[in-house]
PDB file of C-alpha atoms in Angstrom:
ATOM      1  CA  UNK A   1      -0.316  -0.134  -0.028  1.00 49.00           C
ATOM      2  CA  UNK A   2       1.329   3.233  -0.625  1.00 47.00           C
ATOM      3  CA  UNK A   3       2.152   5.844   2.154  1.00 56.00           C
ATOM      4  CA  UNK A   4       0.144   9.249   2.343  1.00 50.00           C
ATOM      5  CA  UNK A   5       3.740  10.556   1.372  1.00 60.00           C
ATOM      6  CA  UNK A   6       3.611   9.344  -1.555  1.00 87.00           C
ATOM      7  CA  UNK A   7       0.427  11.331  -2.677  1.00 94.00           C
ATOM      8  CA  UNK A   8       1.067  13.896  -5.307  1.00 95.00           C
ATOM      9  CA  UNK A   9      -0.662  17.150  -5.596  1.00 96.00           C
ATOM     10  CA  UNK A  10      -3.567  16.009  -7.606  1.00 96.00           C
ATOM     11  CA  UNK A  11      -4.032  12.775  -5.060  1.00 97.00           C
ATOM     12  CA  UNK A  12      -4.507  15.483  -1.910  1.00 96.00           C
ATOM     13  CA  UNK A  13      -6.547  18.227  -4.057  1.00 96.00           C
ATOM     14  CA  UNK A  14      -8.687  15.039  -5.079  1.00 97.00           C
ATOM     15  CA  UNK A  15      -9.094  14.320  -0.982  1.00 97.00           C
ATOM     16  CA  UNK A  16      -9.176  17.427   0.292  1.00 96.00           C
ATOM     17  CA  UNK A  17     -12.301  18.070  -1.918  1.00 96.00           C
ATOM     18  CA  UNK A  18     -14.126  14.668  -1.080  1.00 96.00           C
ATOM     19  CA  UNK A  19     -13.454  15.386   2.471  1.00 95.00           C
ATOM     20  CA  UNK A  20     -15.250  18.951   1.753  1.00 94.00           C
ATOM     21  CA  UNK A  21     -18.039  17.197  -0.625  1.00 94.00           C
ATOM     22  CA  UNK A  22     -17.998  13.323  -1.554  1.00 94.00           C
ATOM     23  CA  UNK A  23     -20.986  14.833  -3.369  1.00 94.00           C
ATOM     24  CA  UNK A  24     -19.176  16.766  -6.726  1.00 95.00           C
ATOM     25  CA  UNK A  25     -19.645  14.863  -9.850  1.00 94.00           C
ATOM     26  CA  UNK A  26     -16.739  13.635 -11.670  1.00 95.00           C
ATOM     27  CA  UNK A  27     -16.705  16.565 -13.686  1.00 94.00           C
ATOM     28  CA  UNK A  28     -17.317  19.081 -10.852  1.00 95.00           C
ATOM     29  CA  UNK A  29     -14.441  17.194  -8.929  1.00 96.00           C
ATOM     30  CA  UNK A  30     -12.279  17.563 -12.237  1.00 95.00           C
ATOM     31  CA  UNK A  31     -12.727  21.052 -12.283  1.00 95.00           C
ATOM     32  CA  UNK A  32     -11.752  21.660  -8.778  1.00 95.00           C
ATOM     33  CA  UNK A  33      -8.827  20.186  -8.948  1.00 96.00           C
ATOM     34  CA  UNK A  34      -7.728  20.725 -12.468  1.00 96.00           C
ATOM     35  CA  UNK A  35      -7.755  17.135 -14.070  1.00 96.00           C
ATOM     36  CA  UNK A  36     -10.556  16.094 -16.456  1.00 95.00           C
ATOM     37  CA  UNK A  37     -13.016  13.258 -15.599  1.00 93.00           C
ATOM     38  CA  UNK A  38     -11.345   9.908 -16.849  1.00 95.00           C
ATOM     39  CA  UNK A  39      -7.490  10.594 -15.171  1.00 95.00           C
ATOM     40  CA  UNK A  40      -9.711  12.074 -11.797  1.00 96.00           C
ATOM     41  CA  UNK A  41     -11.934   8.822 -11.820  1.00 96.00           C
ATOM     42  CA  UNK A  42      -8.358   6.682 -12.527  1.00 96.00           C
ATOM     43  CA  UNK A  43      -6.674   8.537  -9.296  1.00 96.00           C
ATOM     44  CA  UNK A  44     -10.192   7.749  -7.065  1.00 96.00           C
ATOM     45  CA  UNK A  45     -10.148   4.345  -8.093  1.00 96.00           C
ATOM     46  CA  UNK A  46      -6.375   3.644  -6.743  1.00 95.00           C
ATOM     47  CA  UNK A  47      -6.877   5.325  -3.561  1.00 96.00           C
ATOM     48  CA  UNK A  48     -10.176   3.448  -3.033  1.00 95.00           C
ATOM     49  CA  UNK A  49      -8.182   0.354  -4.058  1.00 95.00           C
ATOM     50  CA  UNK A  50      -5.086   1.079  -2.195  1.00 94.00           C
ATOM     51  CA  UNK A  51      -7.706   1.665   1.174  1.00 94.00           C
ATOM     52  CA  UNK A  52      -7.048   5.313   1.372  1.00 96.00           C
ATOM     53  CA  UNK A  53     -10.432   6.099   0.711  1.00 96.00           C
ATOM     54  CA  UNK A  54     -13.020   3.885   3.065  1.00 95.00           C
ATOM     55  CA  UNK A  55     -16.242   5.167   2.336  1.00 93.00           C
ATOM     56  CA  UNK A  56     -18.946   7.592   1.478  1.00 92.00           C
ATOM     57  CA  UNK A  57     -20.922   9.211   4.067  1.00 91.00           C
ATOM     58  CA  UNK A  58     -23.493  11.453   5.208  1.00 91.00           C
ATOM     59  CA  UNK A  59     -22.884  13.427   8.287  1.00 93.00           C
ATOM     60  CA  UNK A  60     -25.945  13.802  10.222  1.00 94.00           C
ATOM     61  CA  UNK A  61     -26.254  16.244  12.898  1.00 94.00           C
ATOM     62  CA  UNK A  62     -26.797  14.374  16.535  1.00 95.00           C
ATOM     63  CA  UNK A  63     -28.952  17.161  17.886  1.00 93.00           C
ATOM     64  CA  UNK A  64     -31.559  17.625  15.554  1.00 96.00           C
ATOM     65  CA  UNK A  65     -31.808  13.727  16.021  1.00 97.00           C
ATOM     66  CA  UNK A  66     -32.465  14.388  19.468  1.00 96.00           C
ATOM     67  CA  UNK A  67     -28.587  12.235  20.704  1.00 97.00           C
ATOM     68  CA  UNK A  68     -27.382  15.788  22.041  1.00 95.00           C
ATOM     69  CA  UNK A  69     -25.126  14.158  25.107  1.00 98.00           C
ATOM     70  CA  UNK A  70     -21.844  12.732  24.489  1.00 98.00           C
ATOM     71  CA  UNK A  71     -20.069  11.353  26.866  1.00 98.00           C
ATOM     72  CA  UNK A  72     -16.729  10.559  26.982  1.00 98.00           C
ATOM     73  CA  UNK A  73     -16.147   7.288  29.152  1.00 98.00           C
ATOM     74  CA  UNK A  74     -12.536   6.028  30.562  1.00 98.00           C
ATOM     75  CA  UNK A  75     -12.472   2.513  30.761  1.00 98.00           C
ATOM     76  CA  UNK A  76      -9.646   0.449  32.750  1.00 98.00           C
ATOM     77  CA  UNK A  77      -9.809  -3.763  32.315  1.00 97.00           C
ATOM     78  CA  UNK A  78      -8.466  -6.500  34.604  1.00 96.00           C
ATOM     79  CA  UNK A  79      -6.485  -8.198  32.506  1.00 94.00           C
ATOM     80  CA  UNK A  80      -3.982  -7.130  29.787  1.00 94.00           C
ATOM     81  CA  UNK A  81      -3.311 -10.472  27.923  1.00 96.00           C
ATOM     82  CA  UNK A  82      -4.423 -10.199  24.298  1.00 96.00           C
ATOM     83  CA  UNK A  83      -7.500 -12.770  24.888  1.00 96.00           C
ATOM     84  CA  UNK A  84      -9.082 -10.361  27.133  1.00 95.00           C
ATOM     85  CA  UNK A  85      -8.508  -7.188  25.149  1.00 97.00           C
ATOM     86  CA  UNK A  86      -9.526  -9.150  21.966  1.00 97.00           C
ATOM     87  CA  UNK A  87     -12.719  -9.538  24.029  1.00 97.00           C
ATOM     88  CA  UNK A  88     -13.656  -6.569  25.177  1.00 98.00           C
ATOM     89  CA  UNK A  89     -12.575  -4.818  21.802  1.00 98.00           C
ATOM     90  CA  UNK A  90     -15.268  -7.394  20.135  1.00 98.00           C
ATOM     91  CA  UNK A  91     -17.804  -6.944  22.561  1.00 98.00           C
ATOM     92  CA  UNK A  92     -18.031  -2.895  22.486  1.00 98.00           C
ATOM     93  CA  UNK A  93     -18.694  -3.237  18.568  1.00 98.00           C
ATOM     94  CA  UNK A  94     -21.986  -4.412  19.629  1.00 98.00           C
ATOM     95  CA  UNK A  95     -22.651  -1.207  21.862  1.00 98.00           C
ATOM     96  CA  UNK A  96     -24.928   1.239  19.326  1.00 97.00           C
ATOM     97  CA  UNK A  97     -24.211   4.189  21.454  1.00 98.00           C
ATOM     98  CA  UNK A  98     -20.180   4.074  21.326  1.00 98.00           C
ATOM     99  CA  UNK A  99     -19.472   5.667  18.636  1.00 98.00           C
ATOM    100  CA  UNK A 100     -15.587   5.691  19.214  1.00 98.00           C
ATOM    101  CA  UNK A 101     -13.467   3.755  20.659  1.00 98.00           C
ATOM    102  CA  UNK A 102      -9.592   3.884  21.056  1.00 98.00           C
ATOM    103  CA  UNK A 103      -7.124   1.819  22.822  1.00 98.00           C
ATOM    104  CA  UNK A 104      -4.973   4.015  25.145  1.00 97.00           C
ATOM    105  CA  UNK A 105      -1.842   4.889  26.855  1.00 96.00           C
ATOM    106  CA  UNK A 106      -1.427   5.912  30.478  1.00 94.00           C
ATOM    107  CA  UNK A 107      -3.483   4.870  33.324  1.00 95.00           C
ATOM    108  CA  UNK A 108      -6.690   3.856  31.555  1.00 97.00           C
ATOM    109  CA  UNK A 109      -6.882   1.182  28.987  1.00 97.00           C
ATOM    110  CA  UNK A 110      -9.504   2.669  26.952  1.00 98.00           C
ATOM    111  CA  UNK A 111     -11.498   5.835  25.720  1.00 98.00           C
ATOM    112  CA  UNK A 112     -14.888   5.518  24.416  1.00 98.00           C
ATOM    113  CA  UNK A 113     -17.450   8.144  22.753  1.00 98.00           C
ATOM    114  CA  UNK A 114     -20.692   7.176  23.609  1.00 98.00           C
ATOM    115  CA  UNK A 115     -23.583   9.459  21.980  1.00 98.00           C
ATOM    116  CA  UNK A 116     -27.251   9.058  23.333  1.00 98.00           C
ATOM    117  CA  UNK A 117     -30.415  11.340  24.054  1.00 97.00           C
ATOM    118  CA  UNK A 118     -30.247  12.078  27.636  1.00 98.00           C
ATOM    119  CA  UNK A 119     -28.244  11.439  30.899  1.00 98.00           C
ATOM    120  CA  UNK A 120     -30.998   8.884  32.001  1.00 98.00           C
ATOM    121  CA  UNK A 121     -30.236   7.155  28.981  1.00 98.00           C
ATOM    122  CA  UNK A 122     -26.345   6.991  29.756  1.00 98.00           C
ATOM    123  CA  UNK A 123     -26.890   6.068  33.120  1.00 98.00           C
ATOM    124  CA  UNK A 124     -29.211   2.752  31.838  1.00 98.00           C
ATOM    125  CA  UNK A 125     -26.310   2.375  29.456  1.00 98.00           C
ATOM    126  CA  UNK A 126     -23.303   2.000  31.890  1.00 98.00           C
ATOM    127  CA  UNK A 127     -25.839  -0.020  34.156  1.00 98.00           C
ATOM    128  CA  UNK A 128     -27.253  -2.795  31.578  1.00 97.00           C
ATOM    129  CA  UNK A 129     -24.194  -2.661  29.026  1.00 98.00           C
ATOM    130  CA  UNK A 130     -20.540  -0.692  29.984  1.00 98.00           C
ATOM    131  CA  UNK A 131     -19.687  -1.923  33.324  1.00 98.00           C
ATOM    132  CA  UNK A 132     -20.883  -5.336  32.245  1.00 97.00           C
ATOM    133  CA  UNK A 133     -18.285  -5.780  28.907  1.00 98.00           C
ATOM    134  CA  UNK A 134     -15.724  -8.414  29.170  1.00 97.00           C
ATOM    135  CA  UNK A 135     -12.676  -7.533  31.972  1.00 96.00           C
ATOM    136  CA  UNK A 136     -13.840  -3.936  32.859  1.00 98.00           C
ATOM    137  CA  UNK A 137     -12.916  -3.012  36.087  1.00 98.00           C
ATOM    138  CA  UNK A 138     -14.217   0.418  36.056  1.00 98.00           C
ATOM    139  CA  UNK A 139     -15.593   3.388  34.066  1.00 98.00           C
ATOM    140  CA  UNK A 140     -15.108   6.950  34.668  1.00 98.00           C
ATOM    141  CA  UNK A 141     -17.528   9.499  32.560  1.00 98.00           C
ATOM    142  CA  UNK A 142     -16.819  12.621  31.428  1.00 98.00           C
ATOM    143  CA  UNK A 143     -19.438  14.696  29.637  1.00 98.00           C
ATOM    144  CA  UNK A 144     -19.011  17.142  27.054  1.00 98.00           C
ATOM    145  CA  UNK A 145     -20.555  20.228  28.149  1.00 97.00           C
ATOM    146  CA  UNK A 146     -20.323  22.021  24.445  1.00 95.00           C
ATOM    147  CA  UNK A 147     -18.538  20.832  21.194  1.00 95.00           C
ATOM    148  CA  UNK A 148     -16.161  23.449  20.146  1.00 96.00           C
ATOM    149  CA  UNK A 149     -14.855  21.918  17.007  1.00 96.00           C
ATOM    150  CA  UNK A 150     -15.761  18.677  15.546  1.00 94.00           C
ATOM    151  CA  UNK A 151     -14.705  18.207  12.044  1.00 93.00           C
ATOM    152  CA  UNK A 152     -13.879  14.479   9.893  1.00 92.00           C
ATOM    153  CA  UNK A 153     -11.158  16.254   7.222  1.00 93.00           C
ATOM    154  CA  UNK A 154      -7.553  15.086   7.819  1.00 93.00           C
ATOM    155  CA  UNK A 155      -5.501  17.501   7.777  1.00 94.00           C
ATOM    156  CA  UNK A 156      -3.827  16.933   4.017  1.00 91.00           C
TER     157      UNK A 156
END
C-alpha cells in the first residue's frame, strides 16, 4: 500500500475536495482539482483500491436527532492479555451508542465516545451494558458540555 507521503498534489487535492463534499460529480471534482474526468476517476479508483478512501458517508446532526449528549468513558480493564483485550474490543462493537473506541496509553486502557439522548439514557447504558463488557474493572465518565470543534477532515 502506498504511504501518504507518496501522494502527489493531485491526489491531495482530490482527497481534500472529497472531504469537503463527497457528492461532487466527476466533472465538478475534475474542474476543482485541475484534471479531466478520466484521470480524476482513475485516481479515485486507485485511492479506493489502496484503502486510502474507505467509503463515503452522510454526516448527521446528532442534536436534530435528539442525540445531544456526548460522554467520554475512560475504561480500565482487569487483565491485559491478548484474549482479554480482544474480547473487550469485540464486545464493544455491539454497543450502538459507542461511536468511537480507542486503546490508550496511561492509566486508562480505553476511551469510548458515547452518544445518547439523555443523561438518564447514559446511566441505564452504563448500568446495563458498559460495566458488563468483558474484563471491565472501572468506567469513569466525563460529559461534554459544548462541542467547540468537530471535523471529519484530515489535515492533508
